[in-house]
């Protein structure tokens, strides 16, 4: 098959939601459909001893949450599927935002009992800003929850997007009978076990035990209302992110996931052209290119490895090929390449636009790096960077382990979940993070992966502002407004609060303070 044919088979998407809405459970069911696993373990599988395949880090299994973006590749029907399961916890927003740069569409999972929650709204705004097509799955219909019309209205008003129900539920909770599949014109019957019964519309009169129930009749009247007064389905709007196809079901049951997945996989967009510093790059361009959106250390703790996750944007990847790192102009041979089901991996020999592959990182790659073949040295759009909100001093409890401490610190910082600073002219390390959970994960991983116990001393919230090297006057700073350096050695000030920052600006108008994060358009989305 040609590069063009292979590219058209790719479906690369992320699953986003608020914590506990059922995102990881949904991912598991898709893996089950792709024959990748024999039985699905829910995230909260502590009692049963089954853990979700997409949660590979030990702390995720213990706490029943996803804190890293997992990547899963598998064939399904005539397609090659790449699912990115993102962390739902807001402290790991950065990882999720970067992941959204690597996908062509998203599946938004909404809890039918709660509706749209804070984290769903934040992630939706990023998708909207990037024009990513959004497909909605309203989960937990086998529980008593909010009325479907109410949920649809909330989606339209809160997210400012049209809705088009591709499936429509008959009842909920104990009265849940199944869904009308408007796309395939059949009723999918919920039996309470894993089997789904598909009844074409023209055969429904043969099932009076179903059609004569008041719940069924009520849903049929609602369907008539939708046909009469609802929005028209418009694929062009879907692809622009202005309309979301909505599906109902229960990932845990599981019910409605296969119906959803079959429709979604046909409707979801193939890889699209991408912006670079040298203009638009087409996915079927002959020359290989891709960008690194995630780096993960110690996915295999026995080998202390670092894997850089690459979204292929054009051409054909072949194991052993030489690529140029655009940022430095240096050439590397990609001899070790992998594809994943969470932490399980297999060597991948080739890949095409849309595929997500892992390449061995000999400590040279950074998040956002572009790799290319041929004479071009272009780079893809910068990935978003977010200002840390909390700061803590970090030291090793055992000074004899300073070497492991520095190595662990360096590697975990390169993954992008925490940011590293040093006190100016001192060896005092300071780490900044978006939320408290990131510190817990950092502490856990330092102990378990680098055998180092760390001490974290809170500094509270700080406001980072950079300044020019020639304007550094150490006598102007103290503990309250601390002079520091970022990991590149650039000087900055960690101001105690907004008042301290304004006071300093009034007192020293000649000193130029820069917010390196304000250049990022993403920040405005989360005000």
CSV table of N, CA and C in Angstrom, one decimal, residues 135-217:
chain,number,residue,atom,x,y,z
A,135,UNK,N,-16.2,13.9,19.9
A,135,UNK,CA,-17.3,12.9,19.9
A,135,UNK,C,-17.6,12.6,21.4
A,136,UNK,N,-18.9,12.7,21.8
A,136,UNK,CA,-19.3,12.6,23.2
A,136,UNK,C,-19.9,11.2,23.5
A,137,UNK,N,-19.4,10.6,24.6
A,137,UNK,CA,-20.1,9.4,25.1
A,137,UNK,C,-20.6,9.7,26.5
A,138,UNK,N,-21.9,9.7,26.7
A,138,UNK,CA,-22.5,9.9,28.0
A,138,UNK,C,-22.6,8.6,28.7
A,139,UNK,N,-21.9,8.4,29.8
A,139,UNK,CA,-21.6,7.2,30.4
A,139,UNK,C,-22.6,7.0,31.6
A,140,UNK,N,-22.6,5.7,32.1
A,140,UNK,CA,-23.3,5.3,33.4
A,140,UNK,C,-24.8,5.4,33.2
A,141,UNK,N,-25.3,5.1,32.0
A,141,UNK,CA,-26.8,5.1,31.8
A,141,UNK,C,-27.5,4.0,32.6
A,142,UNK,N,-26.7,3.0,33.1
A,142,UNK,CA,-27.3,1.9,33.9
A,142,UNK,C,-27.5,2.3,35.3
A,143,UNK,N,-27.2,3.6,35.6
A,143,UNK,CA,-27.5,4.2,36.9
A,143,UNK,C,-28.5,5.3,36.8
A,144,UNK,N,-29.2,5.6,37.9
A,144,UNK,CA,-30.2,6.8,37.8
A,144,UNK,C,-29.3,8.0,37.7
A,145,UNK,N,-29.7,8.8,36.7
A,145,UNK,CA,-28.9,10.1,36.5
A,145,UNK,C,-29.8,11.2,36.0
A,146,UNK,N,-29.1,12.1,35.3
A,146,UNK,CA,-29.8,13.3,34.8
A,146,UNK,C,-30.5,13.0,33.5
A,147,UNK,N,-31.6,13.7,33.2
A,147,UNK,CA,-32.4,13.4,32.0
A,147,UNK,C,-31.5,13.7,30.7
A,148,UNK,N,-31.6,12.9,29.7
A,148,UNK,CA,-30.8,13.1,28.5
A,148,UNK,C,-30.9,14.5,27.9
A,149,UNK,N,-32.2,15.0,27.8
A,149,UNK,CA,-32.4,16.3,27.2
A,149,UNK,C,-31.6,17.4,28.0
A,150,UNK,N,-31.7,17.2,29.3
A,150,UNK,CA,-31.0,18.2,30.2
A,150,UNK,C,-29.5,18.1,30.0
A,151,UNK,N,-28.9,16.9,29.8
A,151,UNK,CA,-27.5,16.8,29.6
A,151,UNK,C,-27.1,17.4,28.3
A,152,UNK,N,-27.9,17.2,27.2
A,152,UNK,CA,-27.6,17.7,25.9
A,152,UNK,C,-27.7,19.3,26.0
A,153,UNK,N,-28.6,19.8,26.7
A,153,UNK,CA,-28.8,21.3,26.8
A,153,UNK,C,-27.5,21.8,27.5
A,154,UNK,N,-27.1,21.1,28.6
A,154,UNK,CA,-25.9,21.6,29.3
A,154,UNK,C,-24.7,21.6,28.4
A,155,UNK,N,-24.5,20.5,27.6
A,155,UNK,CA,-23.4,20.5,26.7
A,155,UNK,C,-23.4,21.7,25.7
A,156,UNK,N,-24.6,22.0,25.2
A,156,UNK,CA,-24.7,23.0,24.2
A,156,UNK,C,-24.5,24.4,24.8
A,157,UNK,N,-25.0,24.6,26.0
A,157,UNK,CA,-24.9,25.9,26.6
A,157,UNK,C,-23.5,26.1,27.3
A,158,UNK,N,-23.0,25.1,28.0
A,158,UNK,CA,-21.7,25.3,28.7
A,158,UNK,C,-20.5,25.3,27.7
A,159,UNK,N,-20.6,24.4,26.7
A,159,UNK,CA,-19.5,24.2,25.8
A,159,UNK,C,-19.6,25.0,24.5
A,160,UNK,N,-20.8,25.6,24.3
A,160,UNK,CA,-21.1,26.3,23.0
A,160,UNK,C,-20.8,25.5,21.8
A,161,UNK,N,-21.5,24.3,21.7
A,161,UNK,CA,-21.3,23.4,20.6
A,161,UNK,C,-22.7,22.7,20.4
A,162,UNK,N,-23.0,22.5,19.1
A,162,UNK,CA,-24.2,21.8,18.8
A,162,UNK,C,-24.1,20.3,19.1
A,163,UNK,N,-25.2,19.7,19.5
A,163,UNK,CA,-25.2,18.3,19.7
A,163,UNK,C,-26.1,17.6,18.7
A,164,UNK,N,-25.7,16.3,18.4
A,164,UNK,CA,-26.5,15.5,17.5
A,164,UNK,C,-26.5,14.1,18.1
A,165,UNK,N,-27.6,13.6,18.8
A,165,UNK,CA,-27.6,12.3,19.4
A,165,UNK,C,-27.6,11.2,18.3
A,166,UNK,N,-26.5,10.5,18.2
A,166,UNK,CA,-26.4,9.3,17.3
A,166,UNK,C,-27.1,8.1,17.8
A,167,UNK,N,-27.1,8.0,19.2
A,167,UNK,CA,-28.0,7.0,19.8
A,167,UNK,C,-28.8,7.7,20.9
A,168,UNK,N,-29.9,7.1,21.2
A,168,UNK,CA,-30.8,7.7,22.2
A,168,UNK,C,-31.3,6.7,23.2
A,169,UNK,N,-31.2,7.0,24.5
A,169,UNK,CA,-31.5,6.0,25.5
A,169,UNK,C,-33.0,5.8,25.8
A,170,UNK,N,-33.4,4.5,26.1
A,170,UNK,CA,-34.7,4.2,26.5
A,170,UNK,C,-34.6,3.9,28.0
A,171,UNK,N,-34.9,4.9,28.9
A,171,UNK,CA,-34.8,4.8,30.3
A,171,UNK,C,-33.4,4.9,30.8
A,172,UNK,N,-33.3,4.7,32.1
A,172,UNK,CA,-31.9,4.7,32.8
A,172,UNK,C,-32.0,3.9,34.1
A,173,UNK,N,-30.9,3.6,34.7
A,173,UNK,CA,-30.9,2.9,35.9
A,173,UNK,C,-31.5,1.5,35.8
A,174,UNK,N,-32.4,1.2,36.7
A,174,UNK,CA,-33.1,-0.1,36.6
A,174,UNK,C,-34.1,-0.2,35.5
A,175,UNK,N,-34.5,0.9,34.9
A,175,UNK,CA,-35.5,1.0,33.8
A,175,UNK,C,-34.7,1.0,32.5
A,176,UNK,N,-33.4,0.9,32.5
A,176,UNK,CA,-32.7,1.1,31.2
A,176,UNK,C,-32.9,-0.1,30.3
A,177,UNK,N,-33.5,0.1,29.1
A,177,UNK,CA,-33.8,-0.9,28.1
A,177,UNK,C,-32.8,-1.0,27.0
A,178,UNK,N,-32.0,0.0,26.8
A,178,UNK,CA,-31.1,0.0,25.7
A,178,UNK,C,-31.1,1.4,24.9
A,179,UNK,N,-30.6,1.4,23.7
A,179,UNK,CA,-30.5,2.7,22.9
A,179,UNK,C,-31.0,2.5,21.5
A,180,UNK,N,-31.6,3.5,21.0
A,180,UNK,CA,-32.0,3.6,19.6
A,180,UNK,C,-30.7,4.0,18.9
A,181,UNK,N,-30.2,3.3,17.9
A,181,UNK,CA,-29.1,3.6,17.1
A,181,UNK,C,-29.6,4.3,15.8
A,182,UNK,N,-29.6,5.7,15.8
A,182,UNK,CA,-30.2,6.4,14.7
A,182,UNK,C,-29.3,6.3,13.4
A,183,UNK,N,-28.1,6.0,13.6
A,183,UNK,CA,-27.1,5.9,12.5
A,183,UNK,C,-27.4,4.6,11.7
A,184,UNK,N,-27.6,3.5,12.4
A,184,UNK,CA,-27.8,2.2,11.8
A,184,UNK,C,-29.2,1.7,11.8
A,185,UNK,N,-30.1,2.6,12.3
A,185,UNK,CA,-31.6,2.3,12.3
A,185,UNK,C,-31.9,0.9,13.0
A,186,UNK,N,-31.4,0.8,14.2
A,186,UNK,CA,-31.7,-0.4,14.9
A,186,UNK,C,-31.7,-0.1,16.4
A,187,UNK,N,-32.4,-0.9,17.2
A,187,UNK,CA,-32.5,-0.8,18.6
A,187,UNK,C,-31.5,-1.8,19.2
A,188,UNK,N,-30.6,-1.2,20.1
A,188,UNK,CA,-29.6,-2.1,20.7
A,188,UNK,C,-30.1,-2.4,22.1
A,189,UNK,N,-30.5,-3.6,22.4
A,189,UNK,CA,-31.1,-3.9,23.7
A,189,UNK,C,-30.1,-4.3,24.8
A,190,UNK,N,-30.4,-3.7,25.9
A,190,UNK,CA,-29.6,-3.9,27.1
A,190,UNK,C,-30.2,-5.1,27.9
A,191,UNK,N,-29.3,-6.1,28.1
A,191,UNK,CA,-29.8,-7.3,28.7
A,191,UNK,C,-29.2,-7.5,30.1
A,192,UNK,N,-28.3,-6.6,30.5
A,192,UNK,CA,-27.8,-6.7,31.8
A,192,UNK,C,-26.5,-7.5,31.9
A,193,UNK,N,-26.2,-8.2,30.8
A,193,UNK,CA,-24.9,-8.9,30.7
A,193,UNK,C,-24.1,-8.3,29.6
A,194,UNK,N,-23.0,-9.0,29.2
A,194,UNK,CA,-22.1,-8.4,28.2
A,194,UNK,C,-22.6,-8.5,26.7
A,195,UNK,N,-23.7,-9.3,26.6
A,195,UNK,CA,-24.2,-9.5,25.2
A,195,UNK,C,-25.2,-8.4,24.8
A,196,UNK,N,-25.1,-7.8,23.6
A,196,UNK,CA,-26.1,-6.8,23.2
A,196,UNK,C,-26.9,-7.4,22.1
A,197,UNK,N,-28.2,-7.1,22.0
A,197,UNK,CA,-29.1,-7.6,21.0
A,197,UNK,C,-29.4,-6.5,20.1
A,198,UNK,N,-29.2,-6.7,18.8
A,198,UNK,CA,-29.4,-5.6,17.8
A,198,UNK,C,-30.7,-6.0,17.0
A,199,UNK,N,-31.7,-5.1,17.1
A,199,UNK,CA,-33.0,-5.3,16.5
A,199,UNK,C,-33.3,-4.2,15.5
A,200,UNK,N,-33.3,-4.5,14.1
A,200,UNK,CA,-33.6,-3.5,13.1
A,200,UNK,C,-34.9,-2.9,13.4
A,201,UNK,N,-35.1,-1.6,13.1
A,201,UNK,CA,-36.3,-0.9,13.3
A,201,UNK,C,-37.5,-1.7,12.7
A,202,UNK,N,-37.4,-2.2,11.5
A,202,UNK,CA,-38.5,-2.8,10.9
A,202,UNK,C,-38.9,-4.2,11.5
A,203,UNK,N,-38.1,-4.7,12.5
A,203,UNK,CA,-38.4,-5.9,13.1
A,203,UNK,C,-38.8,-5.7,14.6
A,204,UNK,N,-38.9,-4.5,15.0
A,204,UNK,CA,-39.3,-4.2,16.4
A,204,UNK,C,-40.7,-4.7,16.8
A,205,UNK,N,-41.6,-4.7,15.8
A,205,UNK,CA,-43.0,-5.2,16.2
A,205,UNK,C,-43.0,-6.6,16.5
A,206,UNK,N,-41.9,-7.3,16.3
A,206,UNK,CA,-41.8,-8.8,16.7
A,206,UNK,C,-41.4,-8.9,18.2
A,207,UNK,N,-41.2,-7.8,18.8
A,207,UNK,CA,-40.7,-7.8,20.2
A,207,UNK,C,-41.6,-7.0,21.1
A,208,UNK,N,-42.9,-7.5,21.3
A,208,UNK,CA,-43.8,-6.7,22.1
A,208,UNK,C,-43.4,-6.6,23.6
A,209,UNK,N,-42.6,-7.6,24.0
A,209,UNK,CA,-42.2,-7.5,25.4
A,209,UNK,C,-41.3,-6.3,25.7
A,210,UNK,N,-40.7,-5.7,24.6
A,210,UNK,CA,-39.9,-4.5,24.7
A,210,UNK,C,-40.8,-3.3,24.3
A,211,UNK,N,-41.5,-3.4,23.2
A,211,UNK,CA,-42.1,-2.2,22.6
A,211,UNK,C,-43.4,-1.7,23.4
A,212,UNK,N,-43.9,-2.7,24.2
A,212,UNK,CA,-45.1,-2.3,24.9
A,212,UNK,C,-44.8,-1.7,26.3
A,213,UNK,N,-43.5,-1.6,26.6
A,213,UNK,CA,-43.2,-1.0,27.9
A,213,UNK,C,-43.3,0.5,27.9
A,214,UNK,N,-43.8,1.1,29.0
A,214,UNK,CA,-44.0,2.5,29.0
A,214,UNK,C,-42.7,3.3,28.8
A,215,UNK,N,-41.5,2.8,29.3
A,215,UNK,CA,-40.2,3.4,29.1
A,215,UNK,C,-39.8,3.5,27.6
A,216,UNK,N,-40.1,2.4,26.9
A,216,UNK,CA,-39.8,2.4,25.5
A,216,UNK,C,-40.7,3.4,24.7
A,217,UNK,N,-42.0,3.4,25.0
A,217,UNK,CA,-42.9,4.3,24.4
A,217,UNK,C,-42.4,5.8,24.6
